[in-house]
Amino acid sequence: MPPHLIFVFLDGIGLGLDDESKNPLAALSLPAFETLAGGQRWNQSARPLAQPDLVFRPIDANLGVEGLPQSGTGQATLFTGVNCAALAGRHYGPFPHSKTRPALATENIFKKIKALGLPFEEPAVFTNAYPDRFFSYVDRTDRWTVTTRCCLEASLRIRTHHDVLDGNALTADLTGAAWPQEHPAITPITEQEAGQRLLTISHNHAFTLFEYFHSDKAGHSRSMEQATLVLHALDRFLEGLLSSFDPSRQLLIVTSDHGNLEDLSTKSHTRNPVPFIAYGHNASQMASVTDLTDVTPAIVEALSG
Ligand SMILES: [Zn+2]
């Protein structure tokens, strides 16, 4: 049986220098992050690992294209396996570049996983919920993000506040702290509970994706205080996710689209490598992932059994 695969996509986290003055990932003690790197902090001096149940390695996000990697082309590459920066002729973002639309339509990871014919009612899910104002925004502007466009192209339902209430979706900020303003019935949860919820949701699917972008926002802020809040929140989320994770039946993938947060000396993205982590069932199969284009094919292969 293929594993239940959980993909946690963290926007804007690269592997930077081991310099506590500008790299919060080098400065902070983050126990769950360190567990996923074999007891190491996430920076360029961490040793790559390729163990049977844990792979931790830097991968390239520059894709042979000059300039600073951006979210639109980086995420489109990550979620299709096609070099979308090369297709667009440049790094572009945060929304998908028009030249990458065909790749997002035909090659996206949800579509590929659905085509495997795995015995699940919903083989692939995107667990982020969107508030009503997102749907009125896209109705008006047609500006879908990479992942929501992938959902449309693969006929995946985009989750709403109803799913949050049912415990069947996560909010982008993990806790839902900002949601009661628009959706008063929602009660915020802790980050640990959000991690446990993601794990519970994953039991019913072959592939469960969650995306987190506050890491990129914190990088743009250049604020160590903001970075510290975000990284501690993420660490509690990962702790909750790992607390009852079963590495013999589940596989966790964590990676990013480009660097940013690991270098607070600049408010822009970086050309640093990004971390790639595979933890759990047959993780070592993923040891040959070397850049963003390799992630979708490796996931599809792992789920093909
Ligand atoms: Zn990004």
PDB file of C-alpha atoms and ligand atoms in Angstrom:
ATOM      1  CA  MET A   1       0.000   0.000   0.000  1.00  0.00           C
ATOM      2  CA  PRO A   2       1.300   3.501  -0.774  1.00  0.00           C
ATOM      3  CA  PRO A   3       1.635   5.783   2.272  1.00  0.00           C
ATOM      4  CA  HIS A   4      -0.677   8.614   3.218  1.00  0.00           C
ATOM      5  CA  LEU A   5       1.417  11.533   2.013  1.00  0.00           C
ATOM      6  CA  ILE A   6       1.250  14.932   3.681  1.00  0.00           C
ATOM      7  CA  PHE A   7       2.878  17.877   1.915  1.00  0.00           C
ATOM      8  CA  VAL A   8       3.541  20.975   4.024  1.00  0.00           C
ATOM      9  CA  PHE A   9       4.568  23.774   1.692  1.00  0.00           C
ATOM     10  CA  LEU A  10       6.313  26.646   3.493  1.00  0.00           C
ATOM     11  CA  ASP A  11       6.577  29.831   1.459  1.00  0.00           C
ATOM     12  CA  GLY A  12       9.888  31.688   1.490  1.00  0.00           C
ATOM     13  CA  ILE A  13      12.155  29.573   3.669  1.00  0.00           C
ATOM     14  CA  GLY A  14      15.659  28.932   2.355  1.00  0.00           C
ATOM     15  CA  LEU A  15      18.786  27.498   3.894  1.00  0.00           C
ATOM     16  CA  GLY A  16      20.892  30.499   4.834  1.00  0.00           C
ATOM     17  CA  LEU A  17      24.179  31.135   6.548  1.00  0.00           C
ATOM     18  CA  ASP A  18      24.733  29.978  10.115  1.00  0.00           C
ATOM     19  CA  ASP A  19      24.577  33.615  11.245  1.00  0.00           C
ATOM     20  CA  GLU A  20      22.371  34.330  14.255  1.00  0.00           C
ATOM     21  CA  SER A  21      22.278  38.072  13.586  1.00  0.00           C
ATOM     22  CA  LYS A  22      20.353  37.742  10.329  1.00  0.00           C
ATOM     23  CA  ASN A  23      19.064  34.163  10.129  1.00  0.00           C
ATOM     24  CA  PRO A  24      16.263  33.403  12.614  1.00  0.00           C
ATOM     25  CA  LEU A  25      16.484  29.702  11.689  1.00  0.00           C
ATOM     26  CA  ALA A  26      20.064  29.700  12.931  1.00  0.00           C
ATOM     27  CA  ALA A  27      19.276  31.817  15.990  1.00  0.00           C
ATOM     28  CA  LEU A  28      16.191  30.082  17.417  1.00  0.00           C
ATOM     29  CA  SER A  29      15.734  26.769  19.167  1.00  0.00           C
ATOM     30  CA  LEU A  30      12.940  25.038  17.191  1.00  0.00           C
ATOM     31  CA  PRO A  31      12.659  21.435  18.413  1.00  0.00           C
ATOM     32  CA  ALA A  32      10.247  20.116  15.770  1.00  0.00           C
ATOM     33  CA  PHE A  33      12.204  21.727  12.916  1.00  0.00           C
ATOM     34  CA  GLU A  34      15.350  20.130  14.333  1.00  0.00           C
ATOM     35  CA  THR A  35      13.664  16.702  14.547  1.00  0.00           C
ATOM     36  CA  LEU A  36      13.039  16.928  10.795  1.00  0.00           C
ATOM     37  CA  ALA A  37      16.730  17.637  10.183  1.00  0.00           C
ATOM     38  CA  GLY A  38      18.082  14.839  12.380  1.00  0.00           C
ATOM     39  CA  GLY A  39      18.731  17.153  15.347  1.00  0.00           C
ATOM     40  CA  GLN A  40      20.183  20.038  13.339  1.00  0.00           C
ATOM     41  CA  ARG A  41      19.098  23.633  12.809  1.00  0.00           C
ATOM     42  CA  TRP A  42      18.040  24.486   9.265  1.00  0.00           C
ATOM     43  CA  ASN A  43      20.956  26.292   7.683  1.00  0.00           C
ATOM     44  CA  GLN A  44      23.671  25.731   5.106  1.00  0.00           C
ATOM     45  CA  SER A  45      26.047  24.104   7.577  1.00  0.00           C
ATOM     46  CA  ALA A  46      23.521  21.343   8.377  1.00  0.00           C
ATOM     47  CA  ARG A  47      24.663  17.943   7.076  1.00  0.00           C
ATOM     48  CA  PRO A  48      22.416  16.467   4.349  1.00  0.00           C
ATOM     49  CA  LEU A  49      20.783  13.200   5.456  1.00  0.00           C
ATOM     50  CA  ALA A  50      19.549  10.252   3.399  1.00  0.00           C
ATOM     51  CA  GLN A  51      18.369   7.716   5.983  1.00  0.00           C
ATOM     52  CA  PRO A  52      15.673   5.080   5.369  1.00  0.00           C
ATOM     53  CA  ASP A  53      12.993   7.222   7.017  1.00  0.00           C
ATOM     54  CA  LEU A  54      14.514  10.723   6.859  1.00  0.00           C
ATOM     55  CA  VAL A  55      15.870  12.787   3.993  1.00  0.00           C
ATOM     56  CA  PHE A  56      17.038  16.327   4.662  1.00  0.00           C
ATOM     57  CA  ARG A  57      18.841  18.185   1.913  1.00  0.00           C
ATOM     58  CA  PRO A  58      19.214  21.537   0.184  1.00  0.00           C
ATOM     59  CA  ILE A  59      17.566  21.776  -3.246  1.00  0.00           C
ATOM     60  CA  ASP A  60      17.886  24.407  -5.959  1.00  0.00           C
ATOM     61  CA  ALA A  61      15.118  26.971  -6.474  1.00  0.00           C
ATOM     62  CA  ASN A  62      16.914  29.108  -9.101  1.00  0.00           C
ATOM     63  CA  LEU A  63      16.074  26.703 -11.947  1.00  0.00           C
ATOM     64  CA  GLY A  64      18.804  27.951 -14.256  1.00  0.00           C
ATOM     65  CA  VAL A  65      17.182  31.371 -14.494  1.00  0.00           C
ATOM     66  CA  GLU A  66      18.851  34.617 -13.420  1.00  0.00           C
ATOM     67  CA  GLY A  67      17.382  36.945 -10.811  1.00  0.00           C
ATOM     68  CA  LEU A  68      15.540  36.269  -7.603  1.00  0.00           C
ATOM     69  CA  PRO A  69      13.117  33.312  -7.547  1.00  0.00           C
ATOM     70  CA  GLN A  70       9.455  34.302  -7.149  1.00  0.00           C
ATOM     71  CA  SER A  71       6.379  32.526  -5.838  1.00  0.00           C
ATOM     72  CA  GLY A  72       4.361  32.298  -9.067  1.00  0.00           C
ATOM     73  CA  THR A  73       6.968  30.429 -11.092  1.00  0.00           C
ATOM     74  CA  GLY A  74       8.481  28.619  -8.080  1.00  0.00           C
ATOM     75  CA  GLN A  75       5.166  27.206  -6.884  1.00  0.00           C
ATOM     76  CA  ALA A  76       4.043  26.363 -10.411  1.00  0.00           C
ATOM     77  CA  THR A  77       7.271  24.375 -10.792  1.00  0.00           C
ATOM     78  CA  LEU A  78       6.875  22.710  -7.418  1.00  0.00           C
ATOM     79  CA  PHE A  79       3.291  21.641  -8.152  1.00  0.00           C
ATOM     80  CA  THR A  80       3.794  20.492 -11.772  1.00  0.00           C
ATOM     81  CA  GLY A  81       7.361  19.227 -12.083  1.00  0.00           C
ATOM     82  CA  VAL A  82       7.745  21.525 -15.114  1.00  0.00           C
ATOM     83  CA  ASN A  83      10.377  24.305 -15.001  1.00  0.00           C
ATOM     84  CA  CYS A  84       7.910  27.190 -15.090  1.00  0.00           C
ATOM     85  CA  ALA A  85      10.602  29.875 -14.638  1.00  0.00           C
ATOM     86  CA  ALA A  86      12.119  28.649 -17.922  1.00  0.00           C
ATOM     87  CA  LEU A  87       8.655  28.598 -19.553  1.00  0.00           C
ATOM     88  CA  ALA A  88       7.994  32.182 -18.446  1.00  0.00           C
ATOM     89  CA  GLY A  89      11.534  33.240 -19.368  1.00  0.00           C
ATOM     90  CA  ARG A  90      12.002  34.740 -15.911  1.00  0.00           C
ATOM     91  CA  HIS A  91      11.116  34.396 -12.257  1.00  0.00           C
ATOM     92  CA  TYR A  92       7.620  35.816 -11.817  1.00  0.00           C
ATOM     93  CA  GLY A  93       5.091  36.226  -9.032  1.00  0.00           C
ATOM     94  CA  PRO A  94       3.305  36.075  -6.785  1.00  0.00           C
ATOM     95  CA  PHE A  95       0.535  34.935  -9.172  1.00  0.00           C
ATOM     96  CA  PRO A  96       1.007  32.389 -11.994  1.00  0.00           C
ATOM     97  CA  HIS A  97       2.569  33.703 -15.222  1.00  0.00           C
ATOM     98  CA  SER A  98       0.231  33.409 -18.244  1.00  0.00           C
ATOM     99  CA  LYS A  99       2.762  31.221 -20.102  1.00  0.00           C
ATOM    100  CA  THR A 100       2.595  28.643 -17.303  1.00  0.00           C
ATOM    101  CA  ARG A 101      -1.200  28.252 -17.435  1.00  0.00           C
ATOM    102  CA  PRO A 102      -1.096  25.261 -19.838  1.00  0.00           C
ATOM    103  CA  ALA A 103       1.372  23.423 -17.568  1.00  0.00           C
ATOM    104  CA  LEU A 104      -0.807  24.160 -14.539  1.00  0.00           C
ATOM    105  CA  ALA A 105      -3.808  22.869 -16.472  1.00  0.00           C
ATOM    106  CA  THR A 106      -2.325  19.585 -17.633  1.00  0.00           C
ATOM    107  CA  GLU A 107       0.593  18.703 -15.349  1.00  0.00           C
ATOM    108  CA  ASN A 108      -0.579  19.731 -11.902  1.00  0.00           C
ATOM    109  CA  ILE A 109       0.049  17.411  -8.981  1.00  0.00           C
ATOM    110  CA  PHE A 110      -3.623  16.985  -8.021  1.00  0.00           C
ATOM    111  CA  LYS A 111      -4.473  15.876 -11.550  1.00  0.00           C
ATOM    112  CA  LYS A 112      -1.559  13.438 -11.655  1.00  0.00           C
ATOM    113  CA  ILE A 113      -2.543  11.900  -8.335  1.00  0.00           C
ATOM    114  CA  LYS A 114      -6.204  11.599  -9.321  1.00  0.00           C
ATOM    115  CA  ALA A 115      -5.074   9.778 -12.485  1.00  0.00           C
ATOM    116  CA  LEU A 116      -3.410   7.057 -10.381  1.00  0.00           C
ATOM    117  CA  GLY A 117      -6.849   5.639  -9.568  1.00  0.00           C
ATOM    118  CA  LEU A 118      -6.119   5.151  -5.868  1.00  0.00           C
ATOM    119  CA  PRO A 119      -8.972   3.730  -3.759  1.00  0.00           C
ATOM    120  CA  PHE A 120     -10.072   6.947  -2.036  1.00  0.00           C
ATOM    121  CA  GLU A 121     -13.219   8.998  -2.496  1.00  0.00           C
ATOM    122  CA  GLU A 122     -10.977  12.097  -2.582  1.00  0.00           C
ATOM    123  CA  PRO A 123      -7.424  10.899  -3.357  1.00  0.00           C
ATOM    124  CA  ALA A 124      -5.907  14.416  -3.288  1.00  0.00           C
ATOM    125  CA  VAL A 125      -6.966  17.363  -1.146  1.00  0.00           C
ATOM    126  CA  PHE A 126      -5.865  20.927  -0.525  1.00  0.00           C
ATOM    127  CA  THR A 127      -6.632  21.563   3.157  1.00  0.00           C
ATOM    128  CA  ASN A 128      -6.407  25.366   3.232  1.00  0.00           C
ATOM    129  CA  ALA A 129      -9.781  27.018   3.728  1.00  0.00           C
ATOM    130  CA  TYR A 130     -10.577  30.363   2.132  1.00  0.00           C
ATOM    131  CA  PRO A 131     -12.887  32.995   3.595  1.00  0.00           C
ATOM    132  CA  ASP A 132     -15.859  34.315   1.615  1.00  0.00           C
ATOM    133  CA  ARG A 133     -13.954  37.475   0.677  1.00  0.00           C
ATOM    134  CA  PHE A 134     -11.422  35.343  -1.269  1.00  0.00           C
ATOM    135  CA  PHE A 135     -14.197  33.945  -3.457  1.00  0.00           C
ATOM    136  CA  SER A 136     -15.654  37.387  -4.161  1.00  0.00           C
ATOM    137  CA  TYR A 137     -12.122  38.632  -4.980  1.00  0.00           C
ATOM    138  CA  VAL A 138     -11.463  35.871  -7.539  1.00  0.00           C
ATOM    139  CA  ASP A 139     -14.950  36.297  -9.000  1.00  0.00           C
ATOM    140  CA  ARG A 140     -14.073  39.931  -9.643  1.00  0.00           C
ATOM    141  CA  THR A 141     -10.435  39.598 -10.720  1.00  0.00           C
ATOM    142  CA  ASP A 142      -9.865  35.976 -11.844  1.00  0.00           C
ATOM    143  CA  ARG A 143      -6.526  36.204  -9.955  1.00  0.00           C
ATOM    144  CA  TRP A 144      -6.158  32.691  -8.597  1.00  0.00           C
ATOM    145  CA  THR A 145      -3.040  31.631  -6.737  1.00  0.00           C
ATOM    146  CA  VAL A 146      -0.992  28.716  -8.060  1.00  0.00           C
ATOM    147  CA  THR A 147      -2.531  26.162  -5.721  1.00  0.00           C
ATOM    148  CA  THR A 148      -6.131  27.330  -6.105  1.00  0.00           C
ATOM    149  CA  ARG A 149      -5.688  27.347  -9.895  1.00  0.00           C
ATOM    150  CA  CYS A 150      -4.391  23.761  -9.659  1.00  0.00           C
ATOM    151  CA  CYS A 151      -7.565  22.910  -7.704  1.00  0.00           C
ATOM    152  CA  LEU A 152      -9.765  24.418 -10.423  1.00  0.00           C
ATOM    153  CA  GLU A 153      -7.932  22.568 -13.187  1.00  0.00           C
ATOM    154  CA  ALA A 154      -8.175  19.248 -11.325  1.00  0.00           C
ATOM    155  CA  SER A 155     -11.802  19.787 -10.180  1.00  0.00           C
ATOM    156  CA  LEU A 156     -10.767  19.771  -6.522  1.00  0.00           C
ATOM    157  CA  ARG A 157     -13.112  21.501  -4.148  1.00  0.00           C
ATOM    158  CA  ILE A 158     -11.650  24.618  -2.518  1.00  0.00           C
ATOM    159  CA  ARG A 159     -12.414  24.525   1.170  1.00  0.00           C
ATOM    160  CA  THR A 160     -14.455  27.224   2.925  1.00  0.00           C
ATOM    161  CA  HIS A 161     -15.347  28.312   6.471  1.00  0.00           C
ATOM    162  CA  HIS A 162     -17.858  25.439   6.575  1.00  0.00           C
ATOM    163  CA  ASP A 163     -14.926  22.998   6.397  1.00  0.00           C
ATOM    164  CA  VAL A 164     -13.116  24.861   9.179  1.00  0.00           C
ATOM    165  CA  LEU A 165     -16.223  24.492  11.364  1.00  0.00           C
ATOM    166  CA  ASP A 166     -16.357  20.775  10.535  1.00  0.00           C
ATOM    167  CA  GLY A 167     -12.686  20.289  11.436  1.00  0.00           C
ATOM    168  CA  ASN A 168     -12.073  19.395   7.809  1.00  0.00           C
ATOM    169  CA  ALA A 169      -9.753  22.257   6.817  1.00  0.00           C
ATOM    170  CA  LEU A 170      -7.008  24.490   8.166  1.00  0.00           C
ATOM    171  CA  THR A 171      -6.790  28.253   8.086  1.00  0.00           C
ATOM    172  CA  ALA A 172      -3.746  29.886   6.488  1.00  0.00           C
ATOM    173  CA  ASP A 173      -2.648  31.307   9.861  1.00  0.00           C
ATOM    174  CA  LEU A 174      -2.968  27.847  11.524  1.00  0.00           C
ATOM    175  CA  THR A 175      -5.121  29.011  14.459  1.00  0.00           C
ATOM    176  CA  GLY A 176      -7.930  30.883  12.701  1.00  0.00           C
ATOM    177  CA  ALA A 177      -7.394  33.827  15.059  1.00  0.00           C
ATOM    178  CA  ALA A 178      -8.497  36.373  12.431  1.00  0.00           C
ATOM    179  CA  TRP A 179     -11.498  34.423  11.151  1.00  0.00           C
ATOM    180  CA  PRO A 180     -14.230  35.239  13.718  1.00  0.00           C
ATOM    181  CA  GLN A 181     -14.316  38.815  12.329  1.00  0.00           C
ATOM    182  CA  GLU A 182     -15.759  37.505   9.052  1.00  0.00           C
ATOM    183  CA  HIS A 183     -17.107  34.139  10.250  1.00  0.00           C
ATOM    184  CA  PRO A 184     -18.129  34.531  13.928  1.00  0.00           C
ATOM    185  CA  ALA A 185     -18.970  30.835  14.404  1.00  0.00           C
ATOM    186  CA  ILE A 186     -15.298  29.856  14.104  1.00  0.00           C
ATOM    187  CA  THR A 187     -13.415  29.229  17.342  1.00  0.00           C
ATOM    188  CA  PRO A 188      -9.639  29.595  17.058  1.00  0.00           C
ATOM    189  CA  ILE A 189      -7.515  26.535  17.858  1.00  0.00           C
ATOM    190  CA  THR A 190      -3.880  26.165  18.916  1.00  0.00           C
ATOM    191  CA  GLU A 191      -1.076  25.522  16.448  1.00  0.00           C
ATOM    192  CA  GLN A 192      -0.603  22.035  17.929  1.00  0.00           C
ATOM    193  CA  GLU A 193      -4.287  21.308  17.306  1.00  0.00           C
ATOM    194  CA  ALA A 194      -3.880  22.524  13.726  1.00  0.00           C
ATOM    195  CA  GLY A 195      -1.011  20.048  13.244  1.00  0.00           C
ATOM    196  CA  GLN A 196      -3.090  17.219  14.718  1.00  0.00           C
ATOM    197  CA  ARG A 197      -6.018  18.223  12.512  1.00  0.00           C
ATOM    198  CA  LEU A 198      -3.864  18.024   9.383  1.00  0.00           C
ATOM    199  CA  LEU A 199      -2.754  14.522  10.377  1.00  0.00           C
ATOM    200  CA  THR A 200      -6.354  13.442  11.046  1.00  0.00           C
ATOM    201  CA  ILE A 201      -7.527  14.795   7.674  1.00  0.00           C
ATOM    202  CA  SER A 202      -4.692  12.941   5.910  1.00  0.00           C
ATOM    203  CA  HIS A 203      -6.013   9.542   7.053  1.00  0.00           C
ATOM    204  CA  ASN A 204      -8.804   9.767   4.459  1.00  0.00           C
ATOM    205  CA  HIS A 205      -6.639  10.706   1.477  1.00  0.00           C
ATOM    206  CA  ALA A 206      -3.560   9.601  -0.450  1.00  0.00           C
ATOM    207  CA  PHE A 207      -2.263  13.174  -0.717  1.00  0.00           C
ATOM    208  CA  THR A 208      -2.962  16.065   1.618  1.00  0.00           C
ATOM    209  CA  LEU A 209      -1.483  19.509   0.908  1.00  0.00           C
ATOM    210  CA  PHE A 210      -1.247  22.438   3.295  1.00  0.00           C
ATOM    211  CA  GLU A 211       0.384  25.745   2.367  1.00  0.00           C
ATOM    212  CA  TYR A 212       1.727  28.382   4.734  1.00  0.00           C
ATOM    213  CA  PHE A 213       2.737  31.842   3.530  1.00  0.00           C
ATOM    214  CA  HIS A 214       3.272  33.835   6.739  1.00  0.00           C
ATOM    215  CA  SER A 215       6.921  32.692   6.631  1.00  0.00           C
ATOM    216  CA  ASP A 216       7.375  34.688   3.410  1.00  0.00           C
ATOM    217  CA  LYS A 217       5.542  37.695   4.860  1.00  0.00           C
ATOM    218  CA  ALA A 218       7.820  37.633   7.907  1.00  0.00           C
ATOM    219  CA  GLY A 219      10.846  37.533   5.597  1.00  0.00           C
ATOM    220  CA  HIS A 220       9.646  40.629   3.752  1.00  0.00           C
ATOM    221  CA  SER A 221       9.130  42.401   7.086  1.00  0.00           C
ATOM    222  CA  ARG A 222      12.852  42.021   7.944  1.00  0.00           C
ATOM    223  CA  SER A 223      11.732  41.840  11.585  1.00  0.00           C
ATOM    224  CA  MET A 224      13.412  39.301  13.866  1.00  0.00           C
ATOM    225  CA  GLU A 225      10.444  39.689  16.233  1.00  0.00           C
ATOM    226  CA  GLN A 226       7.952  38.807  13.473  1.00  0.00           C
ATOM    227  CA  ALA A 227      10.154  35.940  12.264  1.00  0.00           C
ATOM    228  CA  THR A 228      10.379  34.580  15.805  1.00  0.00           C
ATOM    229  CA  LEU A 229       6.584  34.603  16.238  1.00  0.00           C
ATOM    230  CA  VAL A 230       6.040  32.844  12.914  1.00  0.00           C
ATOM    231  CA  LEU A 231       8.743  30.223  13.427  1.00  0.00           C
ATOM    232  CA  HIS A 232       7.626  29.353  16.957  1.00  0.00           C
ATOM    233  CA  ALA A 233       4.036  29.036  15.695  1.00  0.00           C
ATOM    234  CA  LEU A 234       5.193  26.763  12.870  1.00  0.00           C
ATOM    235  CA  ASP A 235       7.284  24.732  15.288  1.00  0.00           C
ATOM    236  CA  ARG A 236       4.247  24.107  17.513  1.00  0.00           C
ATOM    237  CA  PHE A 237       2.263  23.138  14.396  1.00  0.00           C
ATOM    238  CA  LEU A 238       4.932  20.626  13.344  1.00  0.00           C
ATOM    239  CA  GLU A 239       5.080  19.321  16.926  1.00  0.00           C
ATOM    240  CA  GLY A 240       1.315  18.674  16.800  1.00  0.00           C
ATOM    241  CA  LEU A 241       1.652  16.994  13.408  1.00  0.00           C
ATOM    242  CA  LEU A 242       4.521  14.776  14.555  1.00  0.00           C
ATOM    243  CA  SER A 243       2.953  13.876  17.921  1.00  0.00           C
ATOM    244  CA  SER A 244       0.990  10.938  16.530  1.00  0.00           C
ATOM    245  CA  PHE A 245       2.648  10.618  13.129  1.00  0.00           C
ATOM    246  CA  ASP A 246       3.218   6.988  12.093  1.00  0.00           C
ATOM    247  CA  PRO A 247       6.373   6.831   9.921  1.00  0.00           C
ATOM    248  CA  SER A 248       5.569   3.256   8.841  1.00  0.00           C
ATOM    249  CA  ARG A 249       2.317   4.332   7.132  1.00  0.00           C
ATOM    250  CA  GLN A 250       2.720   8.039   6.536  1.00  0.00           C
ATOM    251  CA  LEU A 251       5.146  10.201   4.604  1.00  0.00           C
ATOM    252  CA  LEU A 252       5.663  13.899   5.325  1.00  0.00           C
ATOM    253  CA  ILE A 253       7.202  16.196   2.707  1.00  0.00           C
ATOM    254  CA  VAL A 254       8.269  19.730   3.631  1.00  0.00           C
ATOM    255  CA  THR A 255       9.813  22.190   1.198  1.00  0.00           C
ATOM    256  CA  SER A 256       9.668  25.785  -0.051  1.00  0.00           C
ATOM    257  CA  ASP A 257       9.537  27.776  -3.278  1.00  0.00           C
ATOM    258  CA  HIS A 258      12.460  30.170  -2.644  1.00  0.00           C
ATOM    259  CA  GLY A 259      14.514  31.676   0.154  1.00  0.00           C
ATOM    260  CA  ASN A 260      13.535  34.800   2.074  1.00  0.00           C
ATOM    261  CA  LEU A 261      13.051  34.391   5.840  1.00  0.00           C
ATOM    262  CA  GLU A 262      16.549  32.949   6.348  1.00  0.00           C
ATOM    263  CA  ASP A 263      18.151  36.292   5.499  1.00  0.00           C
ATOM    264  CA  LEU A 264      16.638  39.273   7.302  1.00  0.00           C
ATOM    265  CA  SER A 265      19.402  41.566   6.017  1.00  0.00           C
ATOM    266  CA  THR A 266      17.308  41.913   2.822  1.00  0.00           C
ATOM    267  CA  LYS A 267      13.561  42.305   2.364  1.00  0.00           C
ATOM    268  CA  SER A 268      13.634  40.517  -0.991  1.00  0.00           C
ATOM    269  CA  HIS A 269      13.780  36.823  -1.802  1.00  0.00           C
ATOM    270  CA  THR A 270      17.170  35.096  -1.973  1.00  0.00           C
ATOM    271  CA  ARG A 271      18.949  32.675  -4.311  1.00  0.00           C
ATOM    272  CA  ASN A 272      19.711  30.337  -1.425  1.00  0.00           C
ATOM    273  CA  PRO A 273      18.807  26.655  -1.749  1.00  0.00           C
ATOM    274  CA  VAL A 274      15.592  25.611  -0.017  1.00  0.00           C
ATOM    275  CA  PRO A 275      15.250  22.693   2.402  1.00  0.00           C
ATOM    276  CA  PHE A 276      13.712  19.451   1.185  1.00  0.00           C
ATOM    277  CA  ILE A 277      12.534  17.019   3.836  1.00  0.00           C
ATOM    278  CA  ALA A 278      10.973  13.596   3.478  1.00  0.00           C
ATOM    279  CA  TYR A 279      10.115  11.836   6.737  1.00  0.00           C
ATOM    280  CA  GLY A 280       8.414   8.471   7.111  1.00  0.00           C
ATOM    281  CA  HIS A 281       7.444   5.595   4.806  1.00  0.00           C
ATOM    282  CA  ASN A 282      10.164   4.949   2.179  1.00  0.00           C
ATOM    283  CA  ALA A 283      11.534   8.485   2.635  1.00  0.00           C
ATOM    284  CA  SER A 284      14.893   7.438   1.178  1.00  0.00           C
ATOM    285  CA  GLN A 285      13.214   7.024  -2.253  1.00  0.00           C
ATOM    286  CA  MET A 286      13.177  10.825  -2.303  1.00  0.00           C
ATOM    287  CA  ALA A 287      16.916  11.246  -1.705  1.00  0.00           C
ATOM    288  CA  SER A 288      17.548  12.118  -5.361  1.00  0.00           C
ATOM    289  CA  VAL A 289      15.351  15.242  -5.377  1.00  0.00           C
ATOM    290  CA  THR A 290      17.736  18.062  -6.295  1.00  0.00           C
ATOM    291  CA  ASP A 291      15.589  20.978  -7.456  1.00  0.00           C
ATOM    292  CA  LEU A 292      11.961  22.158  -7.496  1.00  0.00           C
ATOM    293  CA  THR A 293      11.176  20.233 -10.695  1.00  0.00           C
ATOM    294  CA  ASP A 294      11.857  16.898  -8.963  1.00  0.00           C
ATOM    295  CA  VAL A 295       9.270  17.216  -6.185  1.00  0.00           C
ATOM    296  CA  THR A 296       6.024  16.409  -8.039  1.00  0.00           C
ATOM    297  CA  PRO A 297       7.499  13.416  -9.925  1.00  0.00           C
ATOM    298  CA  ALA A 298       8.928  12.015  -6.653  1.00  0.00           C
ATOM    299  CA  ILE A 299       5.549  12.363  -4.928  1.00  0.00           C
ATOM    300  CA  VAL A 300       3.656  10.730  -7.796  1.00  0.00           C
ATOM    301  CA  GLU A 301       6.205   7.903  -7.819  1.00  0.00           C
ATOM    302  CA  ALA A 302       5.877   7.382  -4.041  1.00  0.00           C
ATOM    303  CA  LEU A 303       2.094   7.162  -4.377  1.00  0.00           C
ATOM    304  CA  SER A 304       2.289   4.794  -7.345  1.00  0.00           C
ATOM    305  CA  GLY A 305       3.633   2.160  -4.925  1.00  0.00           C
TER     306      GLY A 305
HETATM  307 ZN    ZN B   1       6.908  32.320  -2.343  1.00  0.00          ZN
END
